[in-house]
């Protein structure tokens, strides 16, 4: 190859190399000069939240979630209402006083009167002694108008008790057999107001 041809070949190679360099440099400059994409909404929200925290002087969240203990023993972060429900106090129990029945309360005083006849007070105590002991052993409740039967088949009636609801006979119970006997009805007459009925004769009333 002649010297002129070699020089022309080198000049052509140099020109092509300069074109490639100018193309590469131009593309890089264009890329560097293009505007950057705007921040996403999430990044903007995060930046706004960080700015608000910085303005208030604290970076910690306003609501703290208490850790909840899992079954395996590890601590995990859970909703705060779970923590509140686990530590909330139980509802108050009903503390009303239970109603006392006659079978539960002891009898303090008992007034007994003969039913239908005169009886000596000392004789009455002797006749009722075994009956009252049986009632105390079996813990049967005694109430007003209860009728007791003595050893000689004489009947006695409970005139009053204390407490007035009645109760069971205990060792400290006091008995009183004082006062006139209570009349025992042998007949009861009923008067009919309907004049169209049968005659109000003794045979009709007590038949």
PDB file of C-alpha atoms in Angstrom:
ATOM      1  CA  UNK A   1       0.000   0.000   0.000  1.00  0.00           C
ATOM      2  CA  UNK A   2       1.302   3.457  -0.913  1.00  0.00           C
ATOM      3  CA  UNK A   3       1.976   6.124   1.652  1.00  0.00           C
ATOM      4  CA  UNK A   4      -0.965   8.211   0.403  1.00  0.00           C
ATOM      5  CA  UNK A   5      -3.341   5.317   0.626  1.00  0.00           C
ATOM      6  CA  UNK A   6      -2.149   4.477   4.186  1.00  0.00           C
ATOM      7  CA  UNK A   7      -2.617   8.058   5.290  1.00  0.00           C
ATOM      8  CA  UNK A   8      -6.120   8.152   3.801  1.00  0.00           C
ATOM      9  CA  UNK A   9      -7.013   4.871   5.526  1.00  0.00           C
ATOM     10  CA  UNK A  10      -5.834   6.160   8.912  1.00  0.00           C
ATOM     11  CA  UNK A  11      -7.754   9.399   8.426  1.00  0.00           C
ATOM     12  CA  UNK A  12     -10.911   7.452   7.650  1.00  0.00           C
ATOM     13  CA  UNK A  13     -10.517   5.279  10.796  1.00  0.00           C
ATOM     14  CA  UNK A  14      -9.929   8.373  12.912  1.00  0.00           C
ATOM     15  CA  UNK A  15     -13.048  10.048  11.536  1.00  0.00           C
ATOM     16  CA  UNK A  16     -15.216   6.984  12.298  1.00  0.00           C
ATOM     17  CA  UNK A  17     -13.804   6.744  15.822  1.00  0.00           C
ATOM     18  CA  UNK A  18     -14.623  10.404  16.458  1.00  0.00           C
ATOM     19  CA  UNK A  19     -18.200   9.832  15.214  1.00  0.00           C
ATOM     20  CA  UNK A  20     -18.680   6.899  17.569  1.00  0.00           C
ATOM     21  CA  UNK A  21     -17.310   8.903  20.495  1.00  0.00           C
ATOM     22  CA  UNK A  22     -19.537  11.846  19.705  1.00  0.00           C
ATOM     23  CA  UNK A  23     -22.576   9.515  19.493  1.00  0.00           C
ATOM     24  CA  UNK A  24     -21.817   7.870  22.848  1.00  0.00           C
ATOM     25  CA  UNK A  25     -21.120  11.172  24.571  1.00  0.00           C
ATOM     26  CA  UNK A  26     -24.275  12.715  23.144  1.00  0.00           C
ATOM     27  CA  UNK A  27     -26.473   9.840  24.422  1.00  0.00           C
ATOM     28  CA  UNK A  28     -24.960  10.044  27.922  1.00  0.00           C
ATOM     29  CA  UNK A  29     -25.461  13.777  28.052  1.00  0.00           C
ATOM     30  CA  UNK A  30     -29.061  13.354  26.921  1.00  0.00           C
ATOM     31  CA  UNK A  31     -29.642  10.759  29.626  1.00  0.00           C
ATOM     32  CA  UNK A  32     -28.116  12.946  32.304  1.00  0.00           C
ATOM     33  CA  UNK A  33     -30.122  15.949  31.202  1.00  0.00           C
ATOM     34  CA  UNK A  34     -33.517  14.181  31.165  1.00  0.00           C
ATOM     35  CA  UNK A  35     -35.860  14.944  34.130  1.00  0.00           C
ATOM     36  CA  UNK A  36     -36.113  12.338  36.905  1.00  0.00           C
ATOM     37  CA  UNK A  37     -39.532  10.682  37.598  1.00  0.00           C
ATOM     38  CA  UNK A  38     -41.552  12.159  40.415  1.00  0.00           C
ATOM     39  CA  UNK A  39     -41.720  10.424  43.781  1.00  0.00           C
ATOM     40  CA  UNK A  40     -44.607   8.006  44.243  1.00  0.00           C
ATOM     41  CA  UNK A  41     -47.537   8.739  46.486  1.00  0.00           C
ATOM     42  CA  UNK A  42     -46.219   6.319  49.140  1.00  0.00           C
ATOM     43  CA  UNK A  43     -42.836   8.047  49.273  1.00  0.00           C
ATOM     44  CA  UNK A  44     -44.562  11.433  49.452  1.00  0.00           C
ATOM     45  CA  UNK A  45     -46.790  10.226  52.278  1.00  0.00           C
ATOM     46  CA  UNK A  46     -43.768   8.855  54.130  1.00  0.00           C
ATOM     47  CA  UNK A  47     -41.932  12.128  53.691  1.00  0.00           C
ATOM     48  CA  UNK A  48     -44.993  14.050  54.921  1.00  0.00           C
ATOM     49  CA  UNK A  49     -45.325  11.769  57.974  1.00  0.00           C
ATOM     50  CA  UNK A  50     -41.648  12.156  58.772  1.00  0.00           C
ATOM     51  CA  UNK A  51     -41.970  15.915  58.475  1.00  0.00           C
ATOM     52  CA  UNK A  52     -44.985  15.957  60.828  1.00  0.00           C
ATOM     53  CA  UNK A  53     -43.130  13.847  63.392  1.00  0.00           C
ATOM     54  CA  UNK A  54     -40.153  16.156  63.190  1.00  0.00           C
ATOM     55  CA  UNK A  55     -42.432  19.177  63.661  1.00  0.00           C
ATOM     56  CA  UNK A  56     -43.983  17.720  66.821  1.00  0.00           C
ATOM     57  CA  UNK A  57     -40.548  16.929  68.221  1.00  0.00           C
ATOM     58  CA  UNK A  58     -40.966  13.131  68.412  1.00  0.00           C
ATOM     59  CA  UNK A  59     -40.514  10.304  65.979  1.00  0.00           C
ATOM     60  CA  UNK A  60     -42.404   7.605  67.909  1.00  0.00           C
ATOM     61  CA  UNK A  61     -45.981   6.606  66.916  1.00  0.00           C
ATOM     62  CA  UNK A  62     -48.907   8.024  68.868  1.00  0.00           C
ATOM     63  CA  UNK A  63     -50.436   4.570  69.539  1.00  0.00           C
ATOM     64  CA  UNK A  64     -48.285   1.766  70.856  1.00  0.00           C
ATOM     65  CA  UNK A  65     -49.395  -1.814  70.321  1.00  0.00           C
ATOM     66  CA  UNK A  66     -48.686  -3.992  73.335  1.00  0.00           C
ATOM     67  CA  UNK A  67     -47.052  -7.347  72.590  1.00  0.00           C
ATOM     68  CA  UNK A  68     -49.340 -10.357  72.941  1.00  0.00           C
ATOM     69  CA  UNK A  69     -47.931 -13.575  74.355  1.00  0.00           C
ATOM     70  CA  UNK A  70     -48.534 -16.450  71.945  1.00  0.00           C
ATOM     71  CA  UNK A  71     -49.189 -20.076  72.925  1.00  0.00           C
ATOM     72  CA  UNK A  72     -45.604 -21.045  72.137  1.00  0.00           C
ATOM     73  CA  UNK A  73     -44.297 -18.444  74.576  1.00  0.00           C
ATOM     74  CA  UNK A  74     -42.929 -16.042  71.955  1.00  0.00           C
ATOM     75  CA  UNK A  75     -43.941 -12.413  72.069  1.00  0.00           C
ATOM     76  CA  UNK A  76     -45.759 -11.091  69.009  1.00  0.00           C
ATOM     77  CA  UNK A  77     -47.228  -7.745  68.164  1.00  0.00           C
ATOM     78  CA  UNK A  78     -51.016  -7.802  68.023  1.00  0.00           C
ATOM     79  CA  UNK A  79     -54.013  -5.438  68.179  1.00  0.00           C
ATOM     80  CA  UNK A  80     -54.316  -3.435  71.361  1.00  0.00           C
ATOM     81  CA  UNK A  81     -57.926  -4.560  71.964  1.00  0.00           C
ATOM     82  CA  UNK A  82     -56.685  -8.127  72.510  1.00  0.00           C
ATOM     83  CA  UNK A  83     -54.546  -6.884  75.361  1.00  0.00           C
ATOM     84  CA  UNK A  84     -57.421  -4.906  76.831  1.00  0.00           C
ATOM     85  CA  UNK A  85     -59.843  -7.846  76.722  1.00  0.00           C
ATOM     86  CA  UNK A  86     -57.373 -10.156  78.433  1.00  0.00           C
ATOM     87  CA  UNK A  87     -56.821  -7.748  81.331  1.00  0.00           C
ATOM     88  CA  UNK A  88     -60.373  -6.410  81.731  1.00  0.00           C
ATOM     89  CA  UNK A  89     -61.882  -7.152  85.193  1.00  0.00           C
ATOM     90  CA  UNK A  90     -64.758  -9.665  85.457  1.00  0.00           C
ATOM     91  CA  UNK A  91     -68.282  -8.354  86.055  1.00  0.00           C
ATOM     92  CA  UNK A  92     -69.218  -7.919  89.706  1.00  0.00           C
ATOM     93  CA  UNK A  93     -70.864 -10.977  91.216  1.00  0.00           C
ATOM     94  CA  UNK A  94     -74.298 -10.869  92.748  1.00  0.00           C
ATOM     95  CA  UNK A  95     -73.632 -10.312  96.443  1.00  0.00           C
ATOM     96  CA  UNK A  96     -77.238 -10.340  97.600  1.00  0.00           C
ATOM     97  CA  UNK A  97     -77.953 -11.955 100.947  1.00  0.00           C
ATOM     98  CA  UNK A  98     -79.446 -15.428 100.432  1.00  0.00           C
ATOM     99  CA  UNK A  99     -82.981 -15.854 101.734  1.00  0.00           C
ATOM    100  CA  UNK A 100     -83.123 -17.760 105.021  1.00  0.00           C
ATOM    101  CA  UNK A 101     -85.812 -20.456 105.165  1.00  0.00           C
ATOM    102  CA  UNK A 102     -87.580 -21.828 108.237  1.00  0.00           C
ATOM    103  CA  UNK A 103     -85.490 -24.989 108.033  1.00  0.00           C
ATOM    104  CA  UNK A 104     -82.281 -22.943 108.432  1.00  0.00           C
ATOM    105  CA  UNK A 105     -83.064 -20.492 111.251  1.00  0.00           C
ATOM    106  CA  UNK A 106     -83.305 -21.520 114.929  1.00  0.00           C
ATOM    107  CA  UNK A 107     -86.475 -20.936 116.904  1.00  0.00           C
ATOM    108  CA  UNK A 108     -85.947 -18.535 119.820  1.00  0.00           C
ATOM    109  CA  UNK A 109     -89.342 -18.666 121.574  1.00  0.00           C
ATOM    110  CA  UNK A 110     -92.452 -20.816 121.221  1.00  0.00           C
ATOM    111  CA  UNK A 111     -95.852 -20.185 122.858  1.00  0.00           C
ATOM    112  CA  UNK A 112     -98.033 -23.299 123.163  1.00  0.00           C
ATOM    113  CA  UNK A 113    -101.675 -23.459 124.306  1.00  0.00           C
ATOM    114  CA  UNK A 114    -104.005 -26.385 124.933  1.00  0.00           C
ATOM    115  CA  UNK A 115    -106.547 -26.955 122.192  1.00  0.00           C
ATOM    116  CA  UNK A 116    -110.119 -27.558 123.324  1.00  0.00           C
ATOM    117  CA  UNK A 117    -109.749 -28.096 127.074  1.00  0.00           C
ATOM    118  CA  UNK A 118    -108.209 -27.053 130.375  1.00  0.00           C
ATOM    119  CA  UNK A 119    -104.798 -28.582 131.035  1.00  0.00           C
ATOM    120  CA  UNK A 120    -102.328 -27.958 133.834  1.00  0.00           C
ATOM    121  CA  UNK A 121     -99.237 -26.217 132.538  1.00  0.00           C
ATOM    122  CA  UNK A 122     -96.841 -28.610 134.260  1.00  0.00           C
ATOM    123  CA  UNK A 123     -98.788 -31.545 132.915  1.00  0.00           C
ATOM    124  CA  UNK A 124     -98.606 -30.051 129.425  1.00  0.00           C
ATOM    125  CA  UNK A 125     -94.809 -29.814 129.545  1.00  0.00           C
ATOM    126  CA  UNK A 126     -94.577 -33.427 130.616  1.00  0.00           C
ATOM    127  CA  UNK A 127     -96.878 -34.551 127.801  1.00  0.00           C
ATOM    128  CA  UNK A 128     -95.064 -32.536 125.106  1.00  0.00           C
ATOM    129  CA  UNK A 129     -91.526 -33.336 126.243  1.00  0.00           C
ATOM    130  CA  UNK A 130     -91.018 -36.334 123.959  1.00  0.00           C
ATOM    131  CA  UNK A 131     -92.778 -34.614 121.030  1.00  0.00           C
ATOM    132  CA  UNK A 132     -90.573 -31.526 121.229  1.00  0.00           C
ATOM    133  CA  UNK A 133     -87.414 -33.646 121.490  1.00  0.00           C
ATOM    134  CA  UNK A 134     -88.419 -35.548 118.360  1.00  0.00           C
ATOM    135  CA  UNK A 135     -88.980 -32.305 116.450  1.00  0.00           C
ATOM    136  CA  UNK A 136     -85.561 -31.040 117.558  1.00  0.00           C
ATOM    137  CA  UNK A 137     -83.798 -34.274 116.547  1.00  0.00           C
ATOM    138  CA  UNK A 138     -85.471 -34.417 113.127  1.00  0.00           C
ATOM    139  CA  UNK A 139     -84.999 -30.648 112.630  1.00  0.00           C
ATOM    140  CA  UNK A 140     -88.557 -30.137 111.455  1.00  0.00           C
ATOM    141  CA  UNK A 141     -89.714 -26.544 111.119  1.00  0.00           C
ATOM    142  CA  UNK A 142     -92.338 -25.325 113.611  1.00  0.00           C
ATOM    143  CA  UNK A 143     -94.822 -22.614 112.593  1.00  0.00           C
ATOM    144  CA  UNK A 144     -97.856 -20.829 114.013  1.00  0.00           C
ATOM    145  CA  UNK A 145    -101.087 -22.908 114.028  1.00  0.00           C
ATOM    146  CA  UNK A 146     -99.225 -26.235 114.016  1.00  0.00           C
ATOM    147  CA  UNK A 147    -101.046 -28.794 116.168  1.00  0.00           C
ATOM    148  CA  UNK A 148     -99.109 -31.152 118.474  1.00  0.00           C
ATOM    149  CA  UNK A 149    -100.464 -34.224 120.239  1.00  0.00           C
ATOM    150  CA  UNK A 150     -99.349 -35.145 123.743  1.00  0.00           C
ATOM    151  CA  UNK A 151     -99.002 -38.543 125.371  1.00  0.00           C
ATOM    152  CA  UNK A 152    -102.612 -38.620 126.562  1.00  0.00           C
ATOM    153  CA  UNK A 153    -103.933 -37.675 123.086  1.00  0.00           C
ATOM    154  CA  UNK A 154    -104.493 -34.111 124.238  1.00  0.00           C
ATOM    155  CA  UNK A 155    -103.950 -31.627 121.395  1.00  0.00           C
ATOM    156  CA  UNK A 156    -101.923 -28.431 121.652  1.00  0.00           C
ATOM    157  CA  UNK A 157    -101.577 -25.579 119.194  1.00  0.00           C
ATOM    158  CA  UNK A 158     -98.638 -23.279 118.462  1.00  0.00           C
ATOM    159  CA  UNK A 159    -100.000 -19.805 119.309  1.00  0.00           C
ATOM    160  CA  UNK A 160     -96.920 -17.737 118.378  1.00  0.00           C
ATOM    161  CA  UNK A 161     -93.221 -18.143 117.620  1.00  0.00           C
ATOM    162  CA  UNK A 162     -90.142 -15.980 117.346  1.00  0.00           C
ATOM    163  CA  UNK A 163     -89.035 -15.416 114.609  1.00  0.00           C
ATOM    164  CA  UNK A 164     -92.577 -15.101 113.335  1.00  0.00           C
ATOM    165  CA  UNK A 165     -91.767 -17.050 110.143  1.00  0.00           C
ATOM    166  CA  UNK A 166     -91.010 -20.108 112.253  1.00  0.00           C
ATOM    167  CA  UNK A 167     -87.885 -22.220 112.551  1.00  0.00           C
ATOM    168  CA  UNK A 168     -86.355 -25.368 113.972  1.00  0.00           C
ATOM    169  CA  UNK A 169     -86.224 -26.221 117.662  1.00  0.00           C
ATOM    170  CA  UNK A 170     -82.749 -25.992 119.176  1.00  0.00           C
ATOM    171  CA  UNK A 171     -81.467 -26.483 122.713  1.00  0.00           C
ATOM    172  CA  UNK A 172     -81.728 -22.763 123.706  1.00  0.00           C
ATOM    173  CA  UNK A 173     -85.362 -22.513 122.461  1.00  0.00           C
ATOM    174  CA  UNK A 174     -87.703 -21.221 125.224  1.00  0.00           C
ATOM    175  CA  UNK A 175     -91.209 -22.710 125.565  1.00  0.00           C
ATOM    176  CA  UNK A 176     -94.181 -20.972 127.172  1.00  0.00           C
ATOM    177  CA  UNK A 177     -97.431 -22.761 128.035  1.00  0.00           C
ATOM    178  CA  UNK A 178     -99.470 -20.001 129.614  1.00  0.00           C
ATOM    179  CA  UNK A 179    -102.919 -18.641 128.946  1.00  0.00           C
ATOM    180  CA  UNK A 180    -106.440 -19.923 128.414  1.00  0.00           C
ATOM    181  CA  UNK A 181    -106.995 -22.879 126.112  1.00  0.00           C
ATOM    182  CA  UNK A 182    -107.970 -22.261 122.522  1.00  0.00           C
ATOM    183  CA  UNK A 183    -111.570 -23.164 121.747  1.00  0.00           C
ATOM    184  CA  UNK A 184    -111.946 -26.049 119.385  1.00  0.00           C
ATOM    185  CA  UNK A 185    -114.938 -25.844 117.091  1.00  0.00           C
ATOM    186  CA  UNK A 186    -117.166 -28.875 117.013  1.00  0.00           C
ATOM    187  CA  UNK A 187    -119.717 -27.337 114.658  1.00  0.00           C
ATOM    188  CA  UNK A 188    -119.634 -24.552 112.077  1.00  0.00           C
ATOM    189  CA  UNK A 189    -122.828 -22.997 110.825  1.00  0.00           C
ATOM    190  CA  UNK A 190    -123.013 -21.503 107.348  1.00  0.00           C
ATOM    191  CA  UNK A 191    -125.866 -19.159 106.418  1.00  0.00           C
ATOM    192  CA  UNK A 192    -127.024 -19.180 102.815  1.00  0.00           C
ATOM    193  CA  UNK A 193    -128.096 -15.836 101.350  1.00  0.00           C
ATOM    194  CA  UNK A 194    -130.023 -17.418  98.488  1.00  0.00           C
ATOM    195  CA  UNK A 195    -133.669 -17.546  99.647  1.00  0.00           C
ATOM    196  CA  UNK A 196    -134.560 -19.914  96.828  1.00  0.00           C
ATOM    197  CA  UNK A 197    -132.440 -22.706  98.314  1.00  0.00           C
ATOM    198  CA  UNK A 198    -133.355 -25.412 100.762  1.00  0.00           C
ATOM    199  CA  UNK A 199    -134.543 -24.693 104.277  1.00  0.00           C
ATOM    200  CA  UNK A 200    -131.748 -23.678 106.680  1.00  0.00           C
ATOM    201  CA  UNK A 201    -132.577 -26.421 109.118  1.00  0.00           C
ATOM    202  CA  UNK A 202    -130.039 -28.031 111.438  1.00  0.00           C
ATOM    203  CA  UNK A 203    -130.418 -31.326 109.622  1.00  0.00           C
ATOM    204  CA  UNK A 204    -129.594 -29.655 106.324  1.00  0.00           C
ATOM    205  CA  UNK A 205    -126.646 -27.619 107.634  1.00  0.00           C
ATOM    206  CA  UNK A 206    -124.893 -30.393 109.536  1.00  0.00           C
ATOM    207  CA  UNK A 207    -125.837 -33.468 107.557  1.00  0.00           C
TER     208      UNK A 207
END
